[in-house]
Every structure is written in structure tokens, then in C-alpha cells.
PDB file of N, CA and C in Angstrom:
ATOM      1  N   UNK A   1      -2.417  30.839  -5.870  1.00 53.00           N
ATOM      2  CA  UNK A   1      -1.827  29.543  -5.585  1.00 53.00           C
ATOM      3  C   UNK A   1      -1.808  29.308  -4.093  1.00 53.00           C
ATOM      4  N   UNK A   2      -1.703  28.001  -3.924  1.00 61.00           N
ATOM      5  CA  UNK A   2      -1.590  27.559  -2.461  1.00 61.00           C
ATOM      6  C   UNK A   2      -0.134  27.978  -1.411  1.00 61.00           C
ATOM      7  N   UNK A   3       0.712  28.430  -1.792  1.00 64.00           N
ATOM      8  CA  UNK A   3       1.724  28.104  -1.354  1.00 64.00           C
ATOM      9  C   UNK A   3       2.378  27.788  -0.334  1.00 64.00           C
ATOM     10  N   UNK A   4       2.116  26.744  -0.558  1.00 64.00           N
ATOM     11  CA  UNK A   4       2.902  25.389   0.530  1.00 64.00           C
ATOM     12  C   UNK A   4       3.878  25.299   0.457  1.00 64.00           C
ATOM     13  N   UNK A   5       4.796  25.413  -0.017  1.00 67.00           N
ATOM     14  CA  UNK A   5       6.367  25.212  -0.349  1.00 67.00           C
ATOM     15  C   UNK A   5       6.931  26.463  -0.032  1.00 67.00           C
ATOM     16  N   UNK A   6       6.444  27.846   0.302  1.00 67.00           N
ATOM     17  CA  UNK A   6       6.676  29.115   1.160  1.00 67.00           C
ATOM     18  C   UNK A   6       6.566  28.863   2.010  1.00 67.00           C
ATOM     19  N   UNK A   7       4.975  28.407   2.527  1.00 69.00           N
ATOM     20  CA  UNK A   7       4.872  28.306   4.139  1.00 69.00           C
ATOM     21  C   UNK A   7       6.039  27.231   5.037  1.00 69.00           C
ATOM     22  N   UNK A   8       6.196  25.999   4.108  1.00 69.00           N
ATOM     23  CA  UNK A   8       6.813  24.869   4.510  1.00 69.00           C
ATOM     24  C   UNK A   8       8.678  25.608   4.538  1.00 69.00           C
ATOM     25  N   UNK A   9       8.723  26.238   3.430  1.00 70.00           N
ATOM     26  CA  UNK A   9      10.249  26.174   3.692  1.00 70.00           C
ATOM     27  C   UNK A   9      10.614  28.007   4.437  1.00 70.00           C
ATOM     28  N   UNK A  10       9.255  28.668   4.803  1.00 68.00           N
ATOM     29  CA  UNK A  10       9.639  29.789   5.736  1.00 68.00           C
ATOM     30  C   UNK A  10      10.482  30.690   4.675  1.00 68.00           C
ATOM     31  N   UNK A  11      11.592  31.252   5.627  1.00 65.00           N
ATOM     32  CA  UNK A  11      12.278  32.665   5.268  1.00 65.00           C
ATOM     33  C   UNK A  11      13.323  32.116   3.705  1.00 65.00           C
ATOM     34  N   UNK A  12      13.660  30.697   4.015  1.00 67.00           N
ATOM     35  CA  UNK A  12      14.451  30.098   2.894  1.00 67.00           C
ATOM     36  C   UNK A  12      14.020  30.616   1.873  1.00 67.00           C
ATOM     37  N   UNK A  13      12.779  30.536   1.383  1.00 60.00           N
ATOM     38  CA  UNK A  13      11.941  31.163  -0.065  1.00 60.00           C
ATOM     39  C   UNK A  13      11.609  32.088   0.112  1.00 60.00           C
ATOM     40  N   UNK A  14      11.835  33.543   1.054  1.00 61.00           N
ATOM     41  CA  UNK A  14      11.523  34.885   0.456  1.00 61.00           C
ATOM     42  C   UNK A  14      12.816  34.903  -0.463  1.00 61.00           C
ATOM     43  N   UNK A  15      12.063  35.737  -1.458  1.00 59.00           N
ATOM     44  CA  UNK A  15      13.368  36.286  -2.467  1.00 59.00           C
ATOM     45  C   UNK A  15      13.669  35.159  -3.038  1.00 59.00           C
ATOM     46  N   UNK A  16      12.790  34.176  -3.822  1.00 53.00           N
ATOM     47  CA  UNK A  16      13.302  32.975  -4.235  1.00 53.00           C
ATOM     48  C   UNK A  16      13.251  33.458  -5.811  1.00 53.00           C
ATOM     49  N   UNK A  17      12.207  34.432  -6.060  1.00 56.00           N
ATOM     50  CA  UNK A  17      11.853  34.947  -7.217  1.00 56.00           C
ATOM     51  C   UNK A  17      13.337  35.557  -8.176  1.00 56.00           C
ATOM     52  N   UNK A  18      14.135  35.477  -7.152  1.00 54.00           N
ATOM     53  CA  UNK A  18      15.383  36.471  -7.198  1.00 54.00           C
ATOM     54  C   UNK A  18      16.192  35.968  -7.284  1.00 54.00           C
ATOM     55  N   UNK A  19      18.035  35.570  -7.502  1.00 60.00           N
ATOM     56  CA  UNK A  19      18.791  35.055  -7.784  1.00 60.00           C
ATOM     57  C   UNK A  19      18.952  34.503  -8.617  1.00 60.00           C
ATOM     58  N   UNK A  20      20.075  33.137  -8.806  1.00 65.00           N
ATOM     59  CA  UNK A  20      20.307  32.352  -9.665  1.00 65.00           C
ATOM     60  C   UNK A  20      19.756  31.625 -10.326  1.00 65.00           C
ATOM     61  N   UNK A  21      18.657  30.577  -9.299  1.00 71.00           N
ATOM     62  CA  UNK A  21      18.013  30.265  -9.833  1.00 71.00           C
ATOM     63  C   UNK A  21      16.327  30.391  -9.269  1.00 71.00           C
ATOM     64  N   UNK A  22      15.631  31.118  -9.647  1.00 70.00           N
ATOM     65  CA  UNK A  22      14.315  31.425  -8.995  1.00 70.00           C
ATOM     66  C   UNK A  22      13.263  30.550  -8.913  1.00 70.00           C
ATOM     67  N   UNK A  23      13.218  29.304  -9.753  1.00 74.00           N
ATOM     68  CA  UNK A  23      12.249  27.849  -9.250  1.00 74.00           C
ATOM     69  C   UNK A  23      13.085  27.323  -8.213  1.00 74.00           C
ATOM     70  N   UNK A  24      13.583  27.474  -7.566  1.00 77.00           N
ATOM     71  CA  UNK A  24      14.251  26.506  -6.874  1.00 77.00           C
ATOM     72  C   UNK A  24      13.547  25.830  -5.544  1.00 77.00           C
ATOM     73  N   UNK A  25      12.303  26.917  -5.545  1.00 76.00           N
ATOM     74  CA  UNK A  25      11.076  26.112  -4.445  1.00 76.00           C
ATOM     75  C   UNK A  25      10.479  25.054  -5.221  1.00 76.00           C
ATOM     76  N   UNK A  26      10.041  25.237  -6.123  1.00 77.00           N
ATOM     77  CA  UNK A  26       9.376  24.424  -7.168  1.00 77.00           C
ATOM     78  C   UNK A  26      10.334  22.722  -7.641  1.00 77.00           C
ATOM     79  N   UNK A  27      11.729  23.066  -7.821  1.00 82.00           N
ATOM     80  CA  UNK A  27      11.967  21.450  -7.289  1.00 82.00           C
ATOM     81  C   UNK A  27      12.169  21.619  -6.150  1.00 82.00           C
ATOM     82  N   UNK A  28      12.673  22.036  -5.190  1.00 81.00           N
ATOM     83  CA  UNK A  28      12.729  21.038  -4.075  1.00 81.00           C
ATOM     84  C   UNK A  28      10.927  20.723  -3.672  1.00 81.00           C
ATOM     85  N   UNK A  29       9.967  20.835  -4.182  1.00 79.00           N
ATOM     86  CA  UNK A  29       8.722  20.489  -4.132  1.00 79.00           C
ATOM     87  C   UNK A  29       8.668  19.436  -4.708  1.00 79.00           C
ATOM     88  N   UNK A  30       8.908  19.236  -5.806  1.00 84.00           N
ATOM     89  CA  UNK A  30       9.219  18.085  -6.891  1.00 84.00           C
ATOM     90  C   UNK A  30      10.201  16.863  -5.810  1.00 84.00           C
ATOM     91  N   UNK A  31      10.921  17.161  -5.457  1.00 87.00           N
ATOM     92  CA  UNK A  31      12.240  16.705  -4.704  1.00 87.00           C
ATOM     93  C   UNK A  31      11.497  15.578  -3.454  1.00 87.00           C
ATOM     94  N   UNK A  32      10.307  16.809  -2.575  1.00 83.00           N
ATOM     95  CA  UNK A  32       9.764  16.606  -1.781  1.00 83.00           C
ATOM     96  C   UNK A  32       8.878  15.219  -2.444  1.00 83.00           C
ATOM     97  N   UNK A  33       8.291  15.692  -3.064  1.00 82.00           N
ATOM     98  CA  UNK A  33       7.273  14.396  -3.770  1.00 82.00           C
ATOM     99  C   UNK A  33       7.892  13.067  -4.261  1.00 82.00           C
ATOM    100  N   UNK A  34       8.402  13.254  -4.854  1.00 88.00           N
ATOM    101  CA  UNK A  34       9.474  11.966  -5.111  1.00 88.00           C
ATOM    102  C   UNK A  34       9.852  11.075  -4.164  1.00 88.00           C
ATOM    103  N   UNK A  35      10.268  11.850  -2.751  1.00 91.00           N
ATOM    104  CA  UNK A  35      10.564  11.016  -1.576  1.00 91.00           C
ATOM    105  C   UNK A  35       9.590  10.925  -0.557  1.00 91.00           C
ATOM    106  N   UNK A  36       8.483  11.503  -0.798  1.00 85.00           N
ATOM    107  CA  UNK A  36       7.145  11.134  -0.369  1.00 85.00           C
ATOM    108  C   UNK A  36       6.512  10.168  -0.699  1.00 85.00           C
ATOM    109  N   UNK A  37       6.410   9.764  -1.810  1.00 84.00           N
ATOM    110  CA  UNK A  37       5.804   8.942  -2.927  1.00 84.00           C
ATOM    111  C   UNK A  37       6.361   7.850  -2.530  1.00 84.00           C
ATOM    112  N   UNK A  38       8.163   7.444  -2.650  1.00 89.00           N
ATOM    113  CA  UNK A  38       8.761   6.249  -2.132  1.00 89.00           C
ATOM    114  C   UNK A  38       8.597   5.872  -0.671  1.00 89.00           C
ATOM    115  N   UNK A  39       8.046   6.840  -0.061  1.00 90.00           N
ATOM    116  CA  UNK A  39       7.976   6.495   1.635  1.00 90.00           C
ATOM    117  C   UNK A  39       6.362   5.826   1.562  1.00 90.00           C
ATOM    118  N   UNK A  40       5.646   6.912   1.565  1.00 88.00           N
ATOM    119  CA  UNK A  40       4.375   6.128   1.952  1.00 88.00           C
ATOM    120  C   UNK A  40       3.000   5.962   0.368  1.00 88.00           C
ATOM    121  N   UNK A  41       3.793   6.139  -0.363  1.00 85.00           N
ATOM    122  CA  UNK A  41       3.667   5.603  -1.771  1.00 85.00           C
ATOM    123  C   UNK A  41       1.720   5.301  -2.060  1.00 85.00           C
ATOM    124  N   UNK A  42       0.687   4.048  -2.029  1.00 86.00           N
ATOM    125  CA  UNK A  42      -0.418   4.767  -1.929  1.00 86.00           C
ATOM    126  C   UNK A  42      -1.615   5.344  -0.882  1.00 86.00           C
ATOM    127  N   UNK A  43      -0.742   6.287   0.431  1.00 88.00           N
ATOM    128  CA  UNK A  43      -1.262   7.005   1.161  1.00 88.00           C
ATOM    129  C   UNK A  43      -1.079   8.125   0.526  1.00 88.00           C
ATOM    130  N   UNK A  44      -0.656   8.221  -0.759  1.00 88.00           N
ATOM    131  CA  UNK A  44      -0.534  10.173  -0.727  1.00 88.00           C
ATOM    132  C   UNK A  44      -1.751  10.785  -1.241  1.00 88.00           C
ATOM    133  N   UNK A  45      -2.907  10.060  -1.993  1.00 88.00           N
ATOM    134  CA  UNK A  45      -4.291  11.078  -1.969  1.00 88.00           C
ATOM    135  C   UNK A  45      -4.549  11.132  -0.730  1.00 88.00           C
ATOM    136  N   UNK A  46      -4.719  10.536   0.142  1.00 87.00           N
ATOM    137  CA  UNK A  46      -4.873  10.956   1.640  1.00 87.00           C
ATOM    138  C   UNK A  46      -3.836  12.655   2.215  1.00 87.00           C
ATOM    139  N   UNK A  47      -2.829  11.741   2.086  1.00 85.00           N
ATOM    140  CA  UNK A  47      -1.867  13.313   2.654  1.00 85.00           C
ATOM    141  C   UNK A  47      -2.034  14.692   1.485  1.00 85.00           C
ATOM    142  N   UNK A  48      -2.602  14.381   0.191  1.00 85.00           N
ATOM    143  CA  UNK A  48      -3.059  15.710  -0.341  1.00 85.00           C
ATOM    144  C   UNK A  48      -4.018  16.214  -0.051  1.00 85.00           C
ATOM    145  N   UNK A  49      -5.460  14.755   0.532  1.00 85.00           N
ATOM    146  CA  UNK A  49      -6.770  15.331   1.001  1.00 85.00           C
ATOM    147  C   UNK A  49      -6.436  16.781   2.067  1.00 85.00           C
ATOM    148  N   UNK A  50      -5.402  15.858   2.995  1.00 83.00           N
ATOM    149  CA  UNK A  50      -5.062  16.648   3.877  1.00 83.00           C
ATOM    150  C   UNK A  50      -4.503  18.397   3.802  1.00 83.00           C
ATOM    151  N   UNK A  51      -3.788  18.052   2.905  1.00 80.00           N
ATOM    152  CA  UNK A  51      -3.091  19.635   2.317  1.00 80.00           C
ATOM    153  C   UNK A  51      -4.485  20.115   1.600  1.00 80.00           C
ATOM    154  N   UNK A  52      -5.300  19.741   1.300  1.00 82.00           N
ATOM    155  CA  UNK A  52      -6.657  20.163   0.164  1.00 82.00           C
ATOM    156  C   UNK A  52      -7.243  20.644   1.612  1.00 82.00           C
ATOM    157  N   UNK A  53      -7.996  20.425   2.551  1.00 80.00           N
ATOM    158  CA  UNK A  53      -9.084  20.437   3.562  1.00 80.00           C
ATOM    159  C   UNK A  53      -8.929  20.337   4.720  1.00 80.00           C
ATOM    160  N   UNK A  54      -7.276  19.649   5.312  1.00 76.00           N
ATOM    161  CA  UNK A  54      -6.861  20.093   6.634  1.00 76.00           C
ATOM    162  C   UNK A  54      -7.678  18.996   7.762  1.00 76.00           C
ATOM    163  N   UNK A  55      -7.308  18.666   8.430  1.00 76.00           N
ATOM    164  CA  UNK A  55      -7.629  17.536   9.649  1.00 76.00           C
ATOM    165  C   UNK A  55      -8.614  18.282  10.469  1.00 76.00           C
ATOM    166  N   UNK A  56      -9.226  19.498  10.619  1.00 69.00           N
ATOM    167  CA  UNK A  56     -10.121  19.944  11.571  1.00 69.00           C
ATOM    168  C   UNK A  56     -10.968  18.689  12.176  1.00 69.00           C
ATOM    169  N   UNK A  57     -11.735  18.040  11.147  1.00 69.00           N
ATOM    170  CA  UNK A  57     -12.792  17.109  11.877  1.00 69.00           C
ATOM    171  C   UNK A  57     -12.126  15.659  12.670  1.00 69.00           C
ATOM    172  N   UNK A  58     -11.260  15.426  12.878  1.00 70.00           N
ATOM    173  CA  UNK A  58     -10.338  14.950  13.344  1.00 70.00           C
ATOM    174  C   UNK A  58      -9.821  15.629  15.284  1.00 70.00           C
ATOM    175  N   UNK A  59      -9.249  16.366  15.084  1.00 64.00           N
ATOM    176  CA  UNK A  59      -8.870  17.290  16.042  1.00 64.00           C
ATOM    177  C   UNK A  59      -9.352  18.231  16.618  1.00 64.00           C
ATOM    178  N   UNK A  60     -10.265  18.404  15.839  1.00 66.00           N
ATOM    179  CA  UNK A  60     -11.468  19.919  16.316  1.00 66.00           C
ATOM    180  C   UNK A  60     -10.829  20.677  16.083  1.00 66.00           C
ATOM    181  N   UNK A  61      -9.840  21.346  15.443  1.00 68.00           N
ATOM    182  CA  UNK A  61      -9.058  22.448  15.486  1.00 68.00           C
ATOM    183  C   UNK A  61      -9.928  23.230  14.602  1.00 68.00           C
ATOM    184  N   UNK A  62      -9.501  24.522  13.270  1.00 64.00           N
ATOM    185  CA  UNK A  62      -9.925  25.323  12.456  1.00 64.00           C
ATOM    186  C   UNK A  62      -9.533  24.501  11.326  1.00 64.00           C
ATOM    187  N   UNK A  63      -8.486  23.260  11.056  1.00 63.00           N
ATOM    188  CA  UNK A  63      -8.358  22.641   9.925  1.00 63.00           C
ATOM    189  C   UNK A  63      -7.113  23.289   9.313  1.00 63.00           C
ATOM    190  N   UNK A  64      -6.188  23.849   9.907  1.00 65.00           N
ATOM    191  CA  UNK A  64      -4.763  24.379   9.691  1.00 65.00           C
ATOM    192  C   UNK A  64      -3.588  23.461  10.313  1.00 65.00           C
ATOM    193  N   UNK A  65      -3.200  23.344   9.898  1.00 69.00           N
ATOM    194  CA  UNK A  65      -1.360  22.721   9.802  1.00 69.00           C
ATOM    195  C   UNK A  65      -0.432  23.196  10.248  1.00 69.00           C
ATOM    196  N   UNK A  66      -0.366  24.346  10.966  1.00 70.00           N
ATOM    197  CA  UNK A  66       0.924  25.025  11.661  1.00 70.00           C
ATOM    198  C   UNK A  66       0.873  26.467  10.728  1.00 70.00           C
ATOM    199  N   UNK A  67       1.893  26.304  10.186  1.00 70.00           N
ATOM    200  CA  UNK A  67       1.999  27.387   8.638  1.00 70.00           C
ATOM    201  C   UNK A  67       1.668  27.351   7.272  1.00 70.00           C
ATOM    202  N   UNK A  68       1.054  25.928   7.150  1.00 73.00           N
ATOM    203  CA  UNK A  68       0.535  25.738   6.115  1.00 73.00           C
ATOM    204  C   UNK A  68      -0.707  25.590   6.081  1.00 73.00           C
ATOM    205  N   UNK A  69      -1.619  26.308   5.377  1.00 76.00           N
ATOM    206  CA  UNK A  69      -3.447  26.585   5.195  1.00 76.00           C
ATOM    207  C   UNK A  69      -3.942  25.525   4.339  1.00 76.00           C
ATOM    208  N   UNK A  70      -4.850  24.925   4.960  1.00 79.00           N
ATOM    209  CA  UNK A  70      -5.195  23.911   3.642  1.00 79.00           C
ATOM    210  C   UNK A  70      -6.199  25.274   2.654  1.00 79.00           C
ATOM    211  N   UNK A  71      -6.180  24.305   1.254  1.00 79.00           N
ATOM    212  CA  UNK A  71      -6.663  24.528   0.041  1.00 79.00           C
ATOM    213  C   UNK A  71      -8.270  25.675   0.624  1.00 79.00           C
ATOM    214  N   UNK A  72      -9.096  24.304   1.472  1.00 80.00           N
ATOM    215  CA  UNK A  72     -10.332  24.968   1.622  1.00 80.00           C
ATOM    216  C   UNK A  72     -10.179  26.129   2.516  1.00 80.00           C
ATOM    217  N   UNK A  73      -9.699  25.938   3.806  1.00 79.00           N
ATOM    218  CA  UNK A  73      -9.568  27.310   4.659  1.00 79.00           C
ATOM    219  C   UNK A  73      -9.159  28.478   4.140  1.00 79.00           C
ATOM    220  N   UNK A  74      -8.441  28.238   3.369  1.00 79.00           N
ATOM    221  CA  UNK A  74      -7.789  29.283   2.444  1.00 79.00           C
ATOM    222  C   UNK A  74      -8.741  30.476   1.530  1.00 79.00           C
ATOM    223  N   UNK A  75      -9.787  29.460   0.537  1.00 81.00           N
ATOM    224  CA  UNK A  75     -10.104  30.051  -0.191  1.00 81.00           C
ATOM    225  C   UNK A  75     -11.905  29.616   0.629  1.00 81.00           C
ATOM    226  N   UNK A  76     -11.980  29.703   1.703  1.00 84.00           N
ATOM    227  CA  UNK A  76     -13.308  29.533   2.184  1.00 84.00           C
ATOM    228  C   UNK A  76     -14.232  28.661   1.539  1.00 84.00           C
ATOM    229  N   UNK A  77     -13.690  27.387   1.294  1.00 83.00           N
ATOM    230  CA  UNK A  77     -14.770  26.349   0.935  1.00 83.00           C
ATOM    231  C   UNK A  77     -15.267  25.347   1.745  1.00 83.00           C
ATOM    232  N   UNK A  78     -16.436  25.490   1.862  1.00 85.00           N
ATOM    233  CA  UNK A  78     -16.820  24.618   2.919  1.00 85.00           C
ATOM    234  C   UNK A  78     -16.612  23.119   2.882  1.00 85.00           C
ATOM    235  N   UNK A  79     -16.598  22.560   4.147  1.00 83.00           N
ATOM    236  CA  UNK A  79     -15.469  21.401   4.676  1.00 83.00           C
ATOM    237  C   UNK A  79     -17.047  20.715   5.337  1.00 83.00           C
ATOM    238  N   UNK A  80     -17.685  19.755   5.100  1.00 84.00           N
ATOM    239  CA  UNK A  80     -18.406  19.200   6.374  1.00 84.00           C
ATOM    240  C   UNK A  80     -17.797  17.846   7.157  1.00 84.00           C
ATOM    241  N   UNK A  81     -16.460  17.439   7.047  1.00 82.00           N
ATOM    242  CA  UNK A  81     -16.127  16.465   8.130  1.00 82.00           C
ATOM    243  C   UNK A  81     -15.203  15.699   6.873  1.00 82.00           C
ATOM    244  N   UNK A  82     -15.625  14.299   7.599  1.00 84.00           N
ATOM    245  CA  UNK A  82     -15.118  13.546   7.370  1.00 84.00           C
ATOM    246  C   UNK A  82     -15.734  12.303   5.662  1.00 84.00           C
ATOM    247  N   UNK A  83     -16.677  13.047   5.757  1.00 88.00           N
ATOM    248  CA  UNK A  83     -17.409  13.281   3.850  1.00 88.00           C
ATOM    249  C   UNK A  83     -16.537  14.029   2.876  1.00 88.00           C
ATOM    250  N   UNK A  84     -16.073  14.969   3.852  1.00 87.00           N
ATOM    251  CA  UNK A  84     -15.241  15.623   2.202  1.00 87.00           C
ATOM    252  C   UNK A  84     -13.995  15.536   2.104  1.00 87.00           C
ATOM    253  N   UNK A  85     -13.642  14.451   3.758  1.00 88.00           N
ATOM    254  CA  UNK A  85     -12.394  14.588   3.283  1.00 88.00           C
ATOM    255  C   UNK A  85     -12.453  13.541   2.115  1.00 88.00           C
ATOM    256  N   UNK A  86     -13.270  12.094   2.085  1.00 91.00           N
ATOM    257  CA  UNK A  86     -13.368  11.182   1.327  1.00 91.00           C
ATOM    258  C   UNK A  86     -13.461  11.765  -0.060  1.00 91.00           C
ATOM    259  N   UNK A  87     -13.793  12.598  -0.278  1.00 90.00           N
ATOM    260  CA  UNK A  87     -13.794  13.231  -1.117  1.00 90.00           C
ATOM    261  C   UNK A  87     -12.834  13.953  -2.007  1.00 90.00           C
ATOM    262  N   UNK A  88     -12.343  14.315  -1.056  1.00 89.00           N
ATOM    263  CA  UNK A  88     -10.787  14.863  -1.524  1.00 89.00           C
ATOM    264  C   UNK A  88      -9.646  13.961  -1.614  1.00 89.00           C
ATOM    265  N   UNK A  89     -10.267  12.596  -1.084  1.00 90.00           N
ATOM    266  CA  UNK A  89      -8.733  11.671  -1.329  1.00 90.00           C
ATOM    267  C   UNK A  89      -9.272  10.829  -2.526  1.00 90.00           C
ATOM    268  N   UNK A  90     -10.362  10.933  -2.796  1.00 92.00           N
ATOM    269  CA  UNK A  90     -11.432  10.587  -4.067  1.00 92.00           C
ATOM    270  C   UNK A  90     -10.790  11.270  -5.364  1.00 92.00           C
ATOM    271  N   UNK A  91     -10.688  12.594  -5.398  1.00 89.00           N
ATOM    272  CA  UNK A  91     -10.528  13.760  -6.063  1.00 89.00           C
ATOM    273  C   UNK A  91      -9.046  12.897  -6.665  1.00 89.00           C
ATOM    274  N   UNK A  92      -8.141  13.293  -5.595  1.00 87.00           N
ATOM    275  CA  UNK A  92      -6.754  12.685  -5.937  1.00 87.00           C
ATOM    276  C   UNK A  92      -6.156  11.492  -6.599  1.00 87.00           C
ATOM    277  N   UNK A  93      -7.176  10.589  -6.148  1.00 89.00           N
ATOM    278  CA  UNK A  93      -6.972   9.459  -6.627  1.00 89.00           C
ATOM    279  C   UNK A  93      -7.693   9.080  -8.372  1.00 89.00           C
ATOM    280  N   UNK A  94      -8.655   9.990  -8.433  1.00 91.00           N
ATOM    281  CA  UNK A  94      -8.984   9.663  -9.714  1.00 91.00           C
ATOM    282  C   UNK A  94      -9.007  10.609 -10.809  1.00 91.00           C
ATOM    283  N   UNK A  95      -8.538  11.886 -10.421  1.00 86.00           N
ATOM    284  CA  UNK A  95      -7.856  12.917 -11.241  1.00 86.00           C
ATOM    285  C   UNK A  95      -6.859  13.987 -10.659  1.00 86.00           C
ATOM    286  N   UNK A  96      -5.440  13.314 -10.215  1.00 80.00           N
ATOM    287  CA  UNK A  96      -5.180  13.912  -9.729  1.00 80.00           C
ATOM    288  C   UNK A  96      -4.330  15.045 -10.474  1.00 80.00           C
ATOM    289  N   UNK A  97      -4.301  14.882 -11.578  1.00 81.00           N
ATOM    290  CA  UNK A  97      -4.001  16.002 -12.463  1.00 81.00           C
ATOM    291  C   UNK A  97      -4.759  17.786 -12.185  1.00 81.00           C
ATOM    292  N   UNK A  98      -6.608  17.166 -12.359  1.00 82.00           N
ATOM    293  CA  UNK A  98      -7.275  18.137 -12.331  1.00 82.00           C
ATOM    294  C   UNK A  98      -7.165  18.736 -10.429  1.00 82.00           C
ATOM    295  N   UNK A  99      -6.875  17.998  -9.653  1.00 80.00           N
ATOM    296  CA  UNK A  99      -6.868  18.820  -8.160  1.00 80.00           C
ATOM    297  C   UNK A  99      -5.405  19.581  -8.284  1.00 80.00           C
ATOM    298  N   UNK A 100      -4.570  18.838  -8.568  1.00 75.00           N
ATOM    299  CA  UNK A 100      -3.663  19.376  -8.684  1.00 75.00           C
ATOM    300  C   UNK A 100      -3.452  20.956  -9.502  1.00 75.00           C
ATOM    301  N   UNK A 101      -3.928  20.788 -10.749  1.00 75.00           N
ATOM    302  CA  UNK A 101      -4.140  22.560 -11.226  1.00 75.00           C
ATOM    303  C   UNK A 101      -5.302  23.331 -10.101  1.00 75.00           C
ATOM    304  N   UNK A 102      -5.931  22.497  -9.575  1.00 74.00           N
ATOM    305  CA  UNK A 102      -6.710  23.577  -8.622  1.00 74.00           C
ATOM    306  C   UNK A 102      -6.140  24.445  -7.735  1.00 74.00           C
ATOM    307  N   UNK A 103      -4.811  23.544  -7.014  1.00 68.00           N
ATOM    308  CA  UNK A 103      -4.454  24.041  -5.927  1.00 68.00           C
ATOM    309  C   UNK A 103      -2.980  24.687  -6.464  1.00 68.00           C
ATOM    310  N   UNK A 104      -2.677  24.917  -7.642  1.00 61.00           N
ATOM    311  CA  UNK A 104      -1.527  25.590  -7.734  1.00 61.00           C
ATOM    312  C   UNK A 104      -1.935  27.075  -7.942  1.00 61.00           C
TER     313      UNK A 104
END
């Protein structure tokens, strides 16, 4: 799995597996989306392209986010620009069911 909701919430989710209640990354992910969705509502295949493939061609960077790895860097899939990101906000927008099991 991708885990974005580790990287994003840091030391908060070690040992989340553990206690009372052990999804508790998993809604506040849910939590997260919900008030994502009402904020910038249909930009979010874009901001998943982003979590999928990462802004490199943009910034020149390696295509990383701070602490969070996109999808491709992660699992070494090649990225050529600004084609795949279209692609990936493509992906989202017209199955975002199926990207979504990709990246969990």
C-alpha cells in the first residue's frame, strides 16, 4: 500500500495497529476526503494525479512531496511529464474506483 496517511500523520500512526481503536488512520483519511472534496470539490483527480505521480515535471524535483512518495516513485513506474500526469487525472476521473484499489 501507499501509505499516505502514515507519512502525512508521522509518529501519530506508529502503533495505530494497536489500541482501541486500530483504523483510526483510515477514517481520519475518510475524514480528510470529505473535507477535501467540499473545499476544492472537481480538482481532486488532479490532487490524486498528484499523490499517483508527484509534481516532478513541474518543479524539476524527483516527484516527492516532503514525506509523502507518490504512487509511481514508489513502486518505480515510469513518469514522462506532463502526459502522464493527464493521465492520471484521466485515470481518476473515469475510474476512480479502479486507481483507487491500485494505490491502496
Amino acid at each position: 500500500r501507499a501509505g499516505w496517511l502514515h507519512a502525512a500523520l508521522g509518529s501519530m500512526a506508529q502503533g495505530s495497529d494497536t489500541g482501541s481503536c486500530p483504523g483510526w488512520p483510515f477514517f481520519a483519511g475518510v475524514g480528510a476526503y470529505c473535507i477535501a472534496q467540499d473545499a476544492i470539490g472537481c480538482c481532486m483527480p488532479c490532487a490524486f494525479a498528484v499523490l499517483r505521480g508527484g509534481i516532478g515535471f513541474v518543479d524539476g524535483g524527483d516527484g516527492g512531496l516532503g514525506e509523502i512518495t507518490p504512487h509511481r516513485k514508489l513502486f518505480e513506474i515510469p513518469h514522462d511529464g506532463a502526459g502522464t500526469f493527464c493521465m492520471d487525472t484521466l485515470t481518476w476521473c473515469c475510474c476512480g474506483a479502479c486507481a483507487g484499489t491500485q494505490e491502496y
